[in-house]
Amino acid sequence: MSSPRKRAATIRDVAQAAKVSTATVSKFVNGGQRFTAEVEARITQAVRELGYSLNPMARGMITGRTGNVGVVILDIRNPYFTSLVSGAARVAAAAGLNLIIADAAESTSPELGVLQSLVRRVDGLVVSARLPAAAIQGVVDSGTPVVFFGRPSPYAQHASVGCDNHQAGLMLGRHLRDLGHRRITYLGFSGARWSADRERGLREAFQGVKASVRTVDAPAPSTEEGERLASSLLLSPERGDAIVAYNDLLAMGLLLEAKSLGIAVPEAVSVAAFDNIAYGRLVSPALTSVDMMGEATGELAMRRLIGAIHGQDVASQENVIPPRVVARDSTRSIVKGKHLARSA
Amino acid sequence: MSSPRKRAATIRDVAQAAKVSTATVSKFVNGGQRFTAEVEARITQAVRELGYSLNPMARGMITGRTGNVGVVILDIRNPYFTSLVSGAARVAAAAGLNLIIADAAESTSPELGVLQSLVRRVDGLVVSARLPAAAIQGVVDSGTPVVFFGRPSPYAQHASVGCDNHQAGLMLGRHLRDLGHRRITYLGFSGARWSADRERGLREAFQGVKASVRTVDAPAPSTEEGERLASSLLLSPERGDAIVAYNDLLAMGLLLEAKSLGIAVPEAVSVAAFDNIAYGRLVSPALTSVDMMGEATGELAMRRLIGAIHGQDVASQENVIPPRVVARDSTRSIVKGKHLARSA
DNA sequence: TTGTAAGCGTTATCAA
DNA sequence: TTGATAACGCTTACAA
């Protein structure tokens, strides 16, 4: 019906049709100033008749604002990041901001072009603290308002929102310790700085008790890697009482393959991980996990970013979100003479 | 180290430092024209020293290009959409385009402001064909290049990329028919137009054989609804041989609750669904599903959109992607005297 | 090969 | 209450 690619109406067209100046139209449509009823009616009508909507780029040139915010994550297919984006998107939408997502997994060198180009197209950035240091440095140097997610923070002068990875590891470690586990295998992912923090917390939980924590490294934090590593991990004499994985995806791969190998979880070995993605409760046994609060992290990070854009000092605000251990069926007590009940 | 919020260098700063005109700088940095080695060297040096990067909004005002493309989906947390975004993001990044995602689930009235504002900020849009008609009409009327995903297509004059839902339903129906199933319950989601197409295909598969297909409607296509509806569905005398769900999330909720109810899948009843999200193979029994090729859809849709932006007639190109039935453990043959082997 | 200058559509300042 | 007008940073004829 409508002719496509028609030249869009400009503020001048509206001004002419309403017989006022462009300045008047601008002030009125931005709600900044009231005019006589008659003038307002003429402008309103002209806007409707011409289907006028302002050109964000032209406005941006003057105001310096793009109306966009960016979120830089590592893999959109990982449900932890998806939750985070979901939370961030909600807050951004409520603030009238468009969300540009940059999936660093898709770019071979995220420190280069992609981020630099993004910086000029947004009013601020929510960035994974797990990004390569060079990439982070580039963003920080640009002077763009930036909020990180993931703790501990890489840059003290910038806000970093989320659960503390060390604390999360500590909590899960204590949980396993209280269940009676003493020989732990940590299936880490050294590609992520967070992994070392989680491991440190895990080890700390067993200080003072006679226990061993052994670490194995996964080449990628994926379900597929979990499956691939399962046999060497589960059949090893060093396996221990419990396996803790860097994230739920690895653990879910482990659980799947454990079934093929005929190894009963949690009877033979407990399995637990981090993130508490939505699918952990659907596998069997349901996966014990530390909820890293992805959605809440995304929400708070975006709220902080909006604060930073408005000039607030958000780095000194409360940016820590407490993690929660969600105990499910993949871990069980092996304390002598005591079996904790567990339900799905 | 660097002073933040410093006024960014402009093309004029570069021109002045390199002792050339702004036109020369513009032509050179855009790679459109070569100059004497000495001039090029001076410009290159000035760009580096001043840390110059061009202002995309200023360029956009002239060229009419934003450098952004949008993807409008219904729920970022649904892995089908996540896969789609992932595919689209890859292609967009390769083309040097930024990806703006709009999650229609987050906006109360997607037909209003959100989309209209988005249209002016992008060079084109990949839009869910499942969006409300009013929202789609708004986008189409704007004249922005647009490619839909999901078939059949809502607008013949625009490309619509993806698997045909009717065909997918037909394929799954035939699969179940061949396994010997005759009494089917379809757990649909009437909130999505696609559901009726899948159902139609499903019914078509049983034409000519003595069979019954009964439909139940879910209020939302989520795991939680699957759980909630499980008992009424699974314990009903009308349950039949097989339950087909509108999507994997519903089916996975069903599978989870079936366990609590003590109903064996697939021994007592087969369960199958659509989408083939990555988590379907991790639950037990592993879920039979029709792969709706989310990632390939996202890739092709974005490729078509880029074509449309360049003025190609992409509606007449090949935009159909064949779906694939992925048989797993949640369906089994009940043909007399014949048990099909099935492996994970 | 290089430069001049006219816009692009908006906002903001200042004047009326 | 309303209007002229100068930016904003860039591209692109066209001129030299």
XYZ file of C-alpha atoms (C1' of nucleotides) in Angstrom:
720
model
C 0.000 0.000 0.000
C 2.591 2.542 1.093
C 5.351 3.410 -1.310
C 8.587 2.090 0.076
C 11.852 4.009 0.218
C 9.989 7.283 0.111
C 12.030 10.165 1.448
C 11.085 10.460 5.097
C 9.514 13.688 6.305
C 11.910 16.025 8.072
C 11.360 18.547 10.762
C 11.324 21.213 8.081
C 8.435 19.550 6.293
C 6.509 19.536 9.519
C 7.375 23.143 10.281
C 6.249 24.231 6.855
C 2.991 22.291 7.013
C 2.236 23.650 10.478
C 3.341 27.138 9.544
C 5.817 27.401 12.392
C 9.591 27.317 12.668
C 11.655 24.183 12.977
C 12.731 25.328 16.415
C 9.143 25.308 17.574
C 8.551 21.858 16.211
C 11.708 20.579 17.830
C 10.824 21.973 21.217
C 7.294 20.666 21.030
C 8.009 17.134 19.874
C 10.680 16.812 22.527
C 8.146 17.834 25.135
C 10.435 20.536 26.373
C 8.106 23.451 25.984
C 4.410 24.248 25.686
C 2.848 26.490 23.089
C -0.571 27.902 22.381
C -3.214 25.296 21.831
C -3.611 26.269 18.232
C 0.066 25.914 17.417
C 0.284 22.608 19.186
C -2.727 21.323 17.280
C -1.238 22.353 13.944
C 2.052 20.639 14.741
C 0.362 17.501 15.976
C -1.684 17.289 12.829
C 1.274 17.900 10.554
C 3.271 15.213 12.343
C 0.487 12.725 11.880
C -0.245 13.596 8.283
C 3.382 13.421 7.245
C 4.152 10.411 9.408
C 7.057 12.292 10.869
C 9.540 10.621 13.160
C 12.779 12.303 13.982
C 16.111 11.203 12.641
C 18.107 9.793 15.562
C 21.415 10.336 13.802
C 20.820 14.007 13.219
C 19.802 14.433 16.824
C 22.759 12.386 17.946
C 25.176 14.649 16.176
C 24.146 17.499 18.393
C 23.346 15.818 21.655
C 26.221 13.382 21.466
C 23.814 10.621 22.411
C 23.126 7.598 20.262
C 20.236 6.116 22.195
C 21.974 2.755 22.048
C 23.749 0.720 24.681
C 25.929 -2.289 24.030
C 26.394 -5.609 25.762
C 29.564 -7.526 25.011
C 29.386 -11.203 25.869
C 31.338 -14.309 25.038
C 28.798 -16.736 23.655
C 25.169 -15.955 23.186
C 24.339 -19.645 23.138
C 25.445 -20.128 26.725
C 22.265 -19.749 28.817
C 24.125 -17.819 31.491
C 24.824 -15.043 29.015
C 21.348 -15.321 27.593
C 19.866 -14.686 31.018
C 22.162 -11.769 31.470
C 21.177 -10.265 28.143
C 17.542 -10.812 28.985
C 17.863 -8.863 32.214
C 19.867 -6.105 30.586
C 17.400 -5.873 27.700
C 14.481 -5.381 30.050
C 16.124 -2.455 31.819
C 17.374 -0.906 28.602
C 13.947 -1.117 26.989
C 12.352 0.512 30.017
C 14.820 3.369 29.651
C 14.086 3.729 25.943
C 17.511 2.499 24.921
C 18.244 0.078 22.114
C 20.441 -2.867 22.883
C 23.335 -3.769 20.619
C 24.832 -7.112 21.415
C 28.307 -8.067 20.414
C 29.115 -11.725 20.649
C 32.859 -11.902 21.105
C 32.761 -15.574 20.134
C 31.897 -14.514 16.600
C 34.877 -12.270 16.138
C 38.320 -13.690 15.785
C 39.987 -10.710 17.460
C 37.549 -8.937 19.714
C 40.141 -6.425 20.805
C 40.203 -4.997 17.331
C 37.687 -3.415 15.012
C 34.477 -4.800 16.408
C 34.742 -3.165 19.795
C 36.287 0.045 18.543
C 33.490 0.460 16.066
C 30.920 -0.347 18.729
C 32.235 2.272 21.104
C 31.258 5.083 18.763
C 27.767 3.706 18.300
C 26.647 3.491 21.893
C 26.254 5.691 24.932
C 27.788 3.036 27.127
C 28.788 -0.592 27.357
C 28.172 -3.566 29.600
C 31.186 -5.770 29.104
C 32.187 -9.222 30.261
C 35.038 -9.035 32.723
C 36.183 -12.271 31.115
C 37.152 -10.481 27.918
C 40.831 -10.434 26.899
C 42.759 -7.766 28.748
C 43.661 -5.934 25.547
C 40.027 -5.666 24.577
C 39.075 -4.348 27.995
C 41.895 -1.836 27.893
C 40.661 -0.536 24.584
C 37.168 0.022 25.897
C 38.385 1.663 29.076
C 40.718 3.967 27.175
C 37.938 5.130 24.929
C 36.358 6.951 27.825
C 32.948 5.436 27.110
C 30.907 4.729 30.222
C 31.431 1.062 30.939
C 30.199 -1.407 33.522
C 31.696 -4.865 33.805
C 29.973 -7.996 34.848
C 31.682 -10.755 36.778
C 33.742 -10.422 39.912
C 36.302 -9.788 41.175
C 36.556 -6.610 39.154
C 39.329 -6.104 36.639
C 39.311 -2.351 36.993
C 38.688 -0.797 40.394
C 37.664 2.548 38.970
C 34.813 0.972 37.008
C 31.780 -0.753 38.401
C 31.783 -4.524 38.119
C 28.467 -6.168 38.812
C 27.737 -9.747 39.718
C 28.404 -12.613 42.040
C 31.878 -12.989 43.452
C 33.359 -16.103 41.913
C 35.592 -16.803 44.850
C 32.649 -16.656 47.223
C 30.608 -18.910 44.953
C 33.384 -21.469 44.968
C 33.654 -21.218 48.726
C 29.932 -21.771 49.177
C 29.847 -24.807 46.943
C 32.961 -26.168 48.620
C 31.367 -25.837 52.048
C 28.229 -27.494 50.801
C 30.207 -30.489 49.598
C 32.302 -30.540 52.740
C 29.164 -30.583 54.879
C 27.852 -33.470 52.810
C 30.953 -35.364 53.818
C 32.961 -35.140 50.599
C 36.729 -35.065 50.992
C 38.228 -35.992 47.637
C 37.231 -33.447 45.020
C 38.014 -33.135 41.340
C 37.614 -29.665 39.899
C 36.994 -29.645 36.167
C 38.066 -26.095 35.406
C 38.316 -23.977 32.309
C 41.527 -22.015 32.413
C 40.389 -19.979 29.444
C 38.232 -18.003 31.859
C 39.737 -15.961 34.656
C 36.659 -16.752 36.717
C 37.614 -20.406 36.843
C 40.657 -19.790 39.002
C 38.580 -17.717 41.414
C 36.003 -20.462 41.756
C 38.741 -23.011 42.319
C 40.372 -20.873 44.978
C 37.096 -20.625 46.887
C 36.552 -24.342 46.524
C 39.969 -25.128 47.970
C 39.509 -22.652 50.779
C 36.420 -24.508 51.939
C 38.501 -27.587 52.624
C 41.271 -25.884 54.523
C 41.593 -27.339 57.984
C 40.037 -30.660 57.081
C 41.900 -33.567 55.628
C 40.910 -33.316 52.014
C 42.280 -33.170 48.492
C 41.255 -31.062 45.554
C 42.603 -32.061 42.192
C 42.198 -29.941 39.090
C 41.654 -30.978 35.493
C 41.373 -28.440 32.709
C 38.724 -28.445 29.985
C 39.598 -26.943 26.606
C 36.140 -25.371 26.335
C 33.276 -24.860 28.773
C 30.761 -26.822 26.737
C 28.513 -29.849 27.064
C 30.484 -31.568 24.344
C 33.730 -31.209 26.258
C 32.012 -32.537 29.348
C 31.049 -35.645 27.446
C 34.474 -36.022 25.937
C 36.241 -35.784 29.282
C 33.744 -37.914 31.157
C 35.341 -41.310 30.790
C 38.835 -40.227 31.747
C 37.398 -38.338 34.690
C 34.832 -40.799 35.932
C 36.835 -43.958 35.429
C 40.017 -42.580 36.934
C 41.094 -43.940 40.320
C 41.702 -40.317 41.340
C 38.105 -39.406 40.687
C 37.189 -38.912 44.342
C 33.804 -38.339 45.986
C 32.688 -35.363 44.000
C 33.305 -33.595 40.726
C 32.827 -29.866 40.491
C 32.668 -28.373 37.024
C 33.401 -24.791 36.002
C 29.882 -24.475 34.614
C 26.629 -26.334 34.171
C 27.234 -27.148 30.538
C 30.359 -29.135 31.344
C 28.554 -30.876 34.197
C 25.579 -31.766 32.047
C 27.880 -33.373 29.518
C 29.431 -35.315 32.352
C 26.039 -36.481 33.598
C 24.962 -37.603 30.169
C 28.066 -39.663 29.607
C 28.026 -41.046 33.148
C 24.820 -42.798 32.225
C 26.456 -44.492 29.231
C 29.382 -45.494 31.377
C 27.063 -46.987 33.961
C 28.284 -44.732 36.736
C 25.544 -43.757 39.150
C 25.280 -40.112 40.149
C 25.091 -39.249 42.992
C 25.504 -42.740 44.479
C 28.980 -43.327 43.090
C 30.030 -39.736 42.771
C 28.447 -36.346 43.339
C 28.462 -33.749 40.579
C 27.958 -30.014 40.950
C 28.737 -26.865 39.003
C 28.160 -23.146 38.615
C 25.586 -20.886 36.878
C 22.323 -22.688 37.645
C 21.055 -22.410 34.110
C 17.406 -23.251 33.544
C 18.133 -26.671 32.072
C 20.029 -28.061 35.031
C 16.821 -29.097 36.776
C 15.576 -30.945 33.696
C 18.387 -33.454 33.409
C 18.583 -36.495 35.596
C 19.794 -36.425 38.191
C 18.840 -32.779 38.540
C 22.042 -30.793 38.782
C 23.239 -29.131 41.961
C 24.580 -25.725 41.028
C 25.519 -22.340 42.367
C 23.151 -19.766 40.972
C 25.298 -16.958 39.605
C 22.229 -14.788 39.115
C 22.677 -14.044 35.442
C 19.430 -12.185 34.969
C 19.801 -10.078 38.111
C 23.360 -9.331 37.069
C 22.226 -8.125 33.668
C 19.555 -5.944 35.217
C 21.811 -4.351 37.783
C 24.656 -3.888 35.328
C 22.374 -2.042 32.925
C 20.951 0.044 35.742
C 24.460 0.969 36.802
C 25.434 1.750 33.226
C 22.527 4.126 32.882
C 23.656 5.748 36.106
C 27.183 6.068 34.755
C 25.886 7.626 31.548
C 24.137 10.187 33.710
C 27.402 10.953 35.413
C 26.935 9.012 38.623
C 29.859 7.390 40.383
C 28.557 3.855 40.093
C 31.838 2.147 40.953
C 31.322 2.963 44.618
C 27.763 1.697 44.747
C 26.757 -1.776 45.836
C 27.461 -4.038 42.889
C 27.850 -7.426 44.520
C 25.049 -9.932 44.145
C 25.124 -12.892 46.509
C 25.200 -16.293 44.807
C 23.005 -19.128 46.055
C 23.727 -22.827 46.247
C 20.838 -24.759 44.744
C 21.088 -28.322 45.977
C 19.462 -30.896 43.744
C 19.820 -34.603 43.144
C 23.320 -34.791 41.700
C 24.915 -34.352 45.132
C 24.149 -36.334 48.251
C 25.395 -36.723 51.747
C 27.967 -39.389 52.450
C 28.257 -38.528 56.119
C 28.314 -41.830 57.995
C 24.988 -42.881 59.433
C 23.205 -39.945 57.931
C 21.435 -39.625 54.611
C 20.026 -36.259 53.749
C 16.699 -36.429 51.983
C 16.670 -34.808 48.621
C 13.764 -34.059 46.350
C 13.444 -32.828 42.816
C 45.752 6.815 32.425
C 43.794 8.355 29.605
C 41.549 11.267 30.364
C 37.989 10.126 29.882
C 35.260 12.098 28.134
C 37.871 13.937 26.118
C 36.461 15.489 22.972
C 37.078 13.001 20.219
C 39.235 14.018 17.281
C 37.318 14.989 14.161
C 38.183 14.743 10.549
C 39.117 18.404 10.646
C 41.665 17.792 13.365
C 43.225 15.116 11.229
C 43.177 17.301 8.127
C 44.841 20.120 9.965
C 47.502 17.892 11.505
C 48.225 16.271 8.137
C 48.085 19.605 6.310
C 45.503 18.418 3.827
C 41.813 19.066 3.307
C 39.027 17.183 5.044
C 37.926 15.854 1.680
C 41.292 14.217 1.204
C 41.161 12.617 4.619
C 37.632 11.387 3.990
C 38.511 9.828 0.673
C 41.613 8.215 2.057
C 40.199 6.726 5.232
C 37.276 5.351 3.293
C 39.712 3.673 0.955
C 38.045 5.239 -2.009
C 41.022 6.956 -3.499
C 44.793 6.826 -3.457
C 47.081 9.784 -2.966
C 50.765 10.457 -3.099
C 52.773 8.381 -0.684
C 53.749 11.418 1.293
C 50.187 12.599 1.781
C 49.024 9.167 2.736
C 51.816 8.858 5.262
C 50.927 12.185 6.855
C 47.277 11.252 7.131
C 48.044 7.844 8.540
C 50.278 9.362 11.149
C 47.782 12.038 12.105
C 45.039 9.436 12.467
C 47.187 7.384 14.774
C 48.449 10.271 16.851
C 45.006 11.727 17.367
C 43.348 8.344 17.804
C 40.859 9.330 15.165
C 37.827 7.206 14.424
C 35.021 8.584 12.379
C 31.682 9.536 13.798
C 29.155 7.021 12.453
C 26.234 9.370 13.029
C 27.725 12.163 10.992
C 28.475 9.754 8.203
C 25.042 8.237 8.512
C 23.354 11.574 8.033
C 24.828 11.798 4.598
C 24.886 8.228 3.440
C 21.580 7.305 5.010
C 23.186 4.197 6.419
C 23.343 3.435 10.116
C 25.615 0.414 10.008
C 23.152 -1.397 12.248
C 20.716 -4.203 11.562
C 17.973 -5.325 13.898
C 16.594 -8.701 14.883
C 13.149 -8.750 16.438
C 12.383 -11.924 18.364
C 9.846 -13.035 20.904
C 11.861 -14.342 23.809
C 15.604 -14.331 23.960
C 15.565 -17.041 26.613
C 14.047 -19.576 24.241
C 17.009 -21.478 22.783
C 15.416 -21.554 19.363
C 15.620 -17.777 19.167
C 19.051 -17.807 20.719
C 20.313 -20.061 17.958
C 18.722 -17.831 15.393
C 20.351 -14.740 16.870
C 23.647 -16.551 16.975
C 23.486 -17.334 13.271
C 22.348 -13.845 12.367
C 25.072 -12.296 14.518
C 27.771 -14.243 12.750
C 26.706 -13.053 9.318
C 26.162 -9.488 10.459
C 29.578 -9.320 12.091
C 31.210 -10.640 8.942
C 29.537 -7.841 7.015
C 30.669 -5.226 9.513
C 27.166 -4.586 10.759
C 26.153 -4.143 14.372
C 23.267 -6.201 15.637
C 20.471 -4.594 17.610
C 18.174 -7.103 19.200
C 14.668 -6.257 20.250
C 12.998 -8.754 22.513
C 9.297 -8.293 21.948
C 8.621 -10.189 25.177
C 10.038 -7.248 27.095
C 7.755 -4.656 25.630
C 4.127 -4.548 26.584
C 3.002 -3.282 23.185
C 5.527 -4.248 20.542
C 3.506 -2.666 17.801
C 4.156 0.762 19.249
C 7.187 2.841 20.062
C 9.834 0.165 20.317
C 9.641 -0.976 16.725
C 9.018 2.451 15.286
C 12.049 3.794 17.051
C 14.089 0.814 15.921
C 13.192 1.298 12.276
C 15.029 4.626 12.144
C 18.127 3.181 13.758
C 18.813 0.301 11.422
C 19.429 -0.357 7.755
C 17.119 -3.339 7.850
C 15.289 -5.766 10.070
C 14.987 -9.518 10.551
C 11.599 -9.990 12.141
C 9.723 -12.935 13.581
C 6.760 -13.831 11.400
C 5.056 -14.705 14.670
C 4.833 -11.036 15.672
C 1.386 -9.449 16.024
C -0.041 -8.420 12.671
C -0.176 -4.759 13.649
C 3.509 -4.753 14.497
C 4.396 -6.417 11.220
C 2.257 -3.971 9.294
C 4.063 -1.078 10.927
C 7.447 -2.409 9.919
C 6.351 -3.184 6.379
C 4.807 0.260 5.947
C 7.984 1.956 7.050
C 9.678 0.844 3.859
C 12.688 -0.483 5.738
C 14.201 -3.583 4.156
C 12.792 -6.489 6.103
C 13.162 -10.243 6.063
C 10.879 -12.479 8.082
C 11.721 -15.780 9.643
C 9.220 -18.570 9.986
C 7.019 -20.016 7.310
C 4.559 -19.860 5.722
C 5.251 -16.231 4.968
C 2.918 -13.515 6.177
C 3.788 -11.172 3.329
C 4.419 -12.591 -0.099
C 6.334 -9.542 -1.295
C 8.903 -9.938 1.470
C 11.312 -12.792 1.940
C 10.451 -15.182 4.728
C 13.222 -17.552 5.680
C 13.019 -20.832 7.553
C 11.472 -24.248 7.772
C 7.897 -24.664 6.711
C 5.868 -25.415 9.809
C 3.285 -27.408 7.955
C 5.935 -29.607 6.437
C 7.607 -30.069 9.816
C 4.305 -31.203 11.302
C 3.765 -33.555 8.404
C 7.194 -35.094 8.807
C 6.774 -35.681 12.509
C 3.287 -37.053 11.955
C 4.580 -39.535 9.413
C 7.350 -40.562 11.732
C 4.853 -41.337 14.480
C 2.517 -43.031 12.072
C 5.330 -45.269 10.861
C 6.127 -46.146 14.458
C 2.573 -47.408 14.747
C 0.993 -44.579 16.718
C -2.673 -43.906 16.025
C -4.032 -41.877 18.903
C -2.215 -38.579 19.154
C -2.554 -35.656 21.514
C -1.210 -32.376 20.191
C -0.248 -29.930 22.918
C -0.395 -26.728 20.919
C 0.150 -23.076 21.665
C -2.523 -21.064 19.933
C -0.658 -17.861 20.803
C 1.675 -18.691 17.912
C 0.421 -18.846 14.350
C 3.028 -21.515 13.691
C 1.228 -23.912 16.012
C -1.783 -24.262 13.752
C 0.489 -24.968 10.784
C 2.330 -27.694 12.663
C -0.959 -29.201 13.760
C -2.295 -29.186 10.226
C 0.731 -31.080 8.998
C 0.431 -33.514 11.859
C -3.196 -34.278 11.038
C -2.431 -34.601 7.376
C 0.010 -37.402 8.104
C -2.788 -39.504 9.538
C -5.246 -38.991 6.732
C -6.243 -42.293 5.208
C -5.408 -44.326 8.286
C -7.762 -44.890 11.158
C -6.410 -42.463 13.690
C -7.371 -39.621 15.987
C -5.601 -36.372 16.744
C -6.850 -34.439 19.719
C -5.629 -30.941 20.518
C -5.007 -29.294 23.878
C -3.882 -25.706 24.155
C -1.070 -24.452 26.373
C -1.236 -20.894 27.686
C 2.490 -20.421 27.139
C 5.177 -22.407 25.283
C 7.335 -22.945 28.352
C 8.772 -25.776 30.405
C 6.706 -24.645 33.378
C 3.469 -24.950 31.437
C 4.533 -28.382 30.288
C 4.943 -29.424 33.888
C 1.672 -27.866 34.908
C -0.296 -29.577 32.167
C 1.445 -32.932 32.509
C -0.871 -34.630 34.970
C -4.096 -33.731 33.190
C -2.524 -34.773 29.915
C -0.734 -37.931 30.966
C -3.364 -39.302 33.292
C -6.283 -38.645 30.957
C -7.965 -41.652 29.354
C -7.806 -39.743 26.083
C -4.046 -39.502 26.260
C -3.400 -41.868 23.399
C -0.146 -43.383 22.153
C 1.840 -40.241 21.644
C 1.967 -36.634 22.711
C 3.336 -34.014 20.354
C 4.166 -30.639 21.838
C 4.376 -27.311 20.042
C 7.983 -26.949 21.150
C 10.740 -28.689 23.051
C 10.317 -26.594 26.184
C 6.760 -27.799 26.658
C 7.836 -31.368 25.976
C 10.711 -31.196 28.423
C 8.334 -30.026 31.135
C 6.110 -32.951 30.269
C 9.016 -35.397 30.489
C 10.119 -34.061 33.851
C 6.687 -34.353 35.371
C 6.058 -37.754 33.774
C 8.839 -39.082 35.947
C 7.155 -37.805 39.110
C 3.887 -39.293 37.990
C 5.531 -42.634 37.369
C 4.610 -42.707 33.712
C 7.259 -44.328 31.568
C 8.274 -42.581 28.379
C 8.382 -43.985 25.749
C 7.040 -47.319 27.055
C 3.666 -45.974 28.127
C 3.508 -43.029 25.781
C 5.781 -41.455 23.181
C 6.644 -37.763 23.375
C 7.964 -35.570 20.592
C 8.140 -31.882 19.744
C 9.602 -29.187 17.509
C 12.756 -27.040 17.456
C 15.435 -29.554 18.453
C 17.068 -27.229 20.937
C 20.445 -28.268 22.258
C 19.097 -29.449 25.611
C 16.651 -31.991 24.251
C 19.331 -34.643 23.996
C 20.421 -34.091 27.611
C 17.148 -34.978 29.283
C 16.031 -38.528 29.777
C 14.637 -39.974 27.768
C 16.378 -37.914 25.104
C 13.707 -35.989 23.239
C 12.644 -36.755 19.697
C 12.234 -33.458 17.896
C 11.981 -31.832 14.509
C 14.997 -29.646 13.967
C 13.692 -26.269 12.827
C 17.218 -25.147 11.969
C 17.315 -21.998 14.070
C 20.932 -21.150 13.429
C 20.765 -21.779 9.684
C 17.600 -19.726 9.579
C 19.301 -16.827 11.310
C 22.241 -17.013 8.961
C 20.198 -17.139 5.796
C 17.783 -14.474 6.991
C 20.643 -12.103 7.662
C 22.238 -12.906 4.339
C 18.955 -12.181 2.605
C 18.537 -8.968 4.557
C 21.939 -7.770 3.449
C 20.899 -8.598 -0.096
C 17.690 -6.633 0.340
C 19.610 -3.662 1.695
C 21.702 -3.798 -1.459
C 18.542 -3.686 -3.511
C 18.248 -7.342 -4.465
C 14.880 -8.965 -4.886
C 15.355 -11.520 -2.154
C 11.696 -12.531 -1.889
C 12.036 -14.583 -5.031
C 15.189 -16.387 -3.932
C 15.258 -19.754 -2.240
C 14.327 -19.126 1.374
C 12.998 -22.490 2.489
C 15.153 -24.621 4.746
C 14.155 -28.261 5.069
C 13.458 -29.421 8.621
C 14.810 -32.726 9.890
C 13.239 -35.245 12.216
C 15.717 -36.211 14.904
C 14.519 -39.457 16.448
C 15.712 -40.068 19.986
C 14.566 -42.107 22.949
C 11.274 -40.456 23.761
C 9.499 -42.136 20.863
C 9.495 -45.832 20.054
C 7.851 -48.214 17.697
C 4.669 -49.927 18.775
C 4.241 -51.786 15.527
C 3.235 -55.344 16.410
C 6.049 -57.814 16.407
C 8.606 -55.189 15.639
C 10.745 -53.122 17.981
C 12.927 -50.526 16.374
C 16.265 -50.188 18.021
C 17.008 -46.727 19.254
C 20.246 -45.320 20.534
C 21.202 -42.056 22.178
C 46.005 14.552 -7.135
C 43.985 17.773 -4.026
C 40.752 21.442 -2.334
C 36.320 24.216 -1.770
C 31.995 24.297 -0.184
C 27.265 22.815 0.087
C 24.554 20.277 2.502
C 22.467 16.020 5.678
C 18.313 16.904 9.979
C 18.503 18.154 14.223
C 19.160 21.081 18.693
C 20.458 25.147 21.174
C 21.433 29.912 21.668
C 19.882 34.134 21.402
C 16.881 37.575 19.900
C 12.270 39.294 18.992
C 5.472 32.349 23.014
C 7.947 31.949 18.770
C 11.734 32.342 15.225
C 16.583 32.874 12.907
C 20.549 30.761 12.718
C 24.787 28.610 13.918
C 26.676 24.591 14.871
C 27.413 19.049 14.999
C 31.160 15.864 11.716
C 30.964 14.024 7.702
C 30.581 13.031 2.296
C 30.448 14.466 -2.317
C 29.986 17.187 -6.414
C 32.621 20.160 -8.630
C 36.595 22.998 -9.286
C 41.411 23.705 -9.582
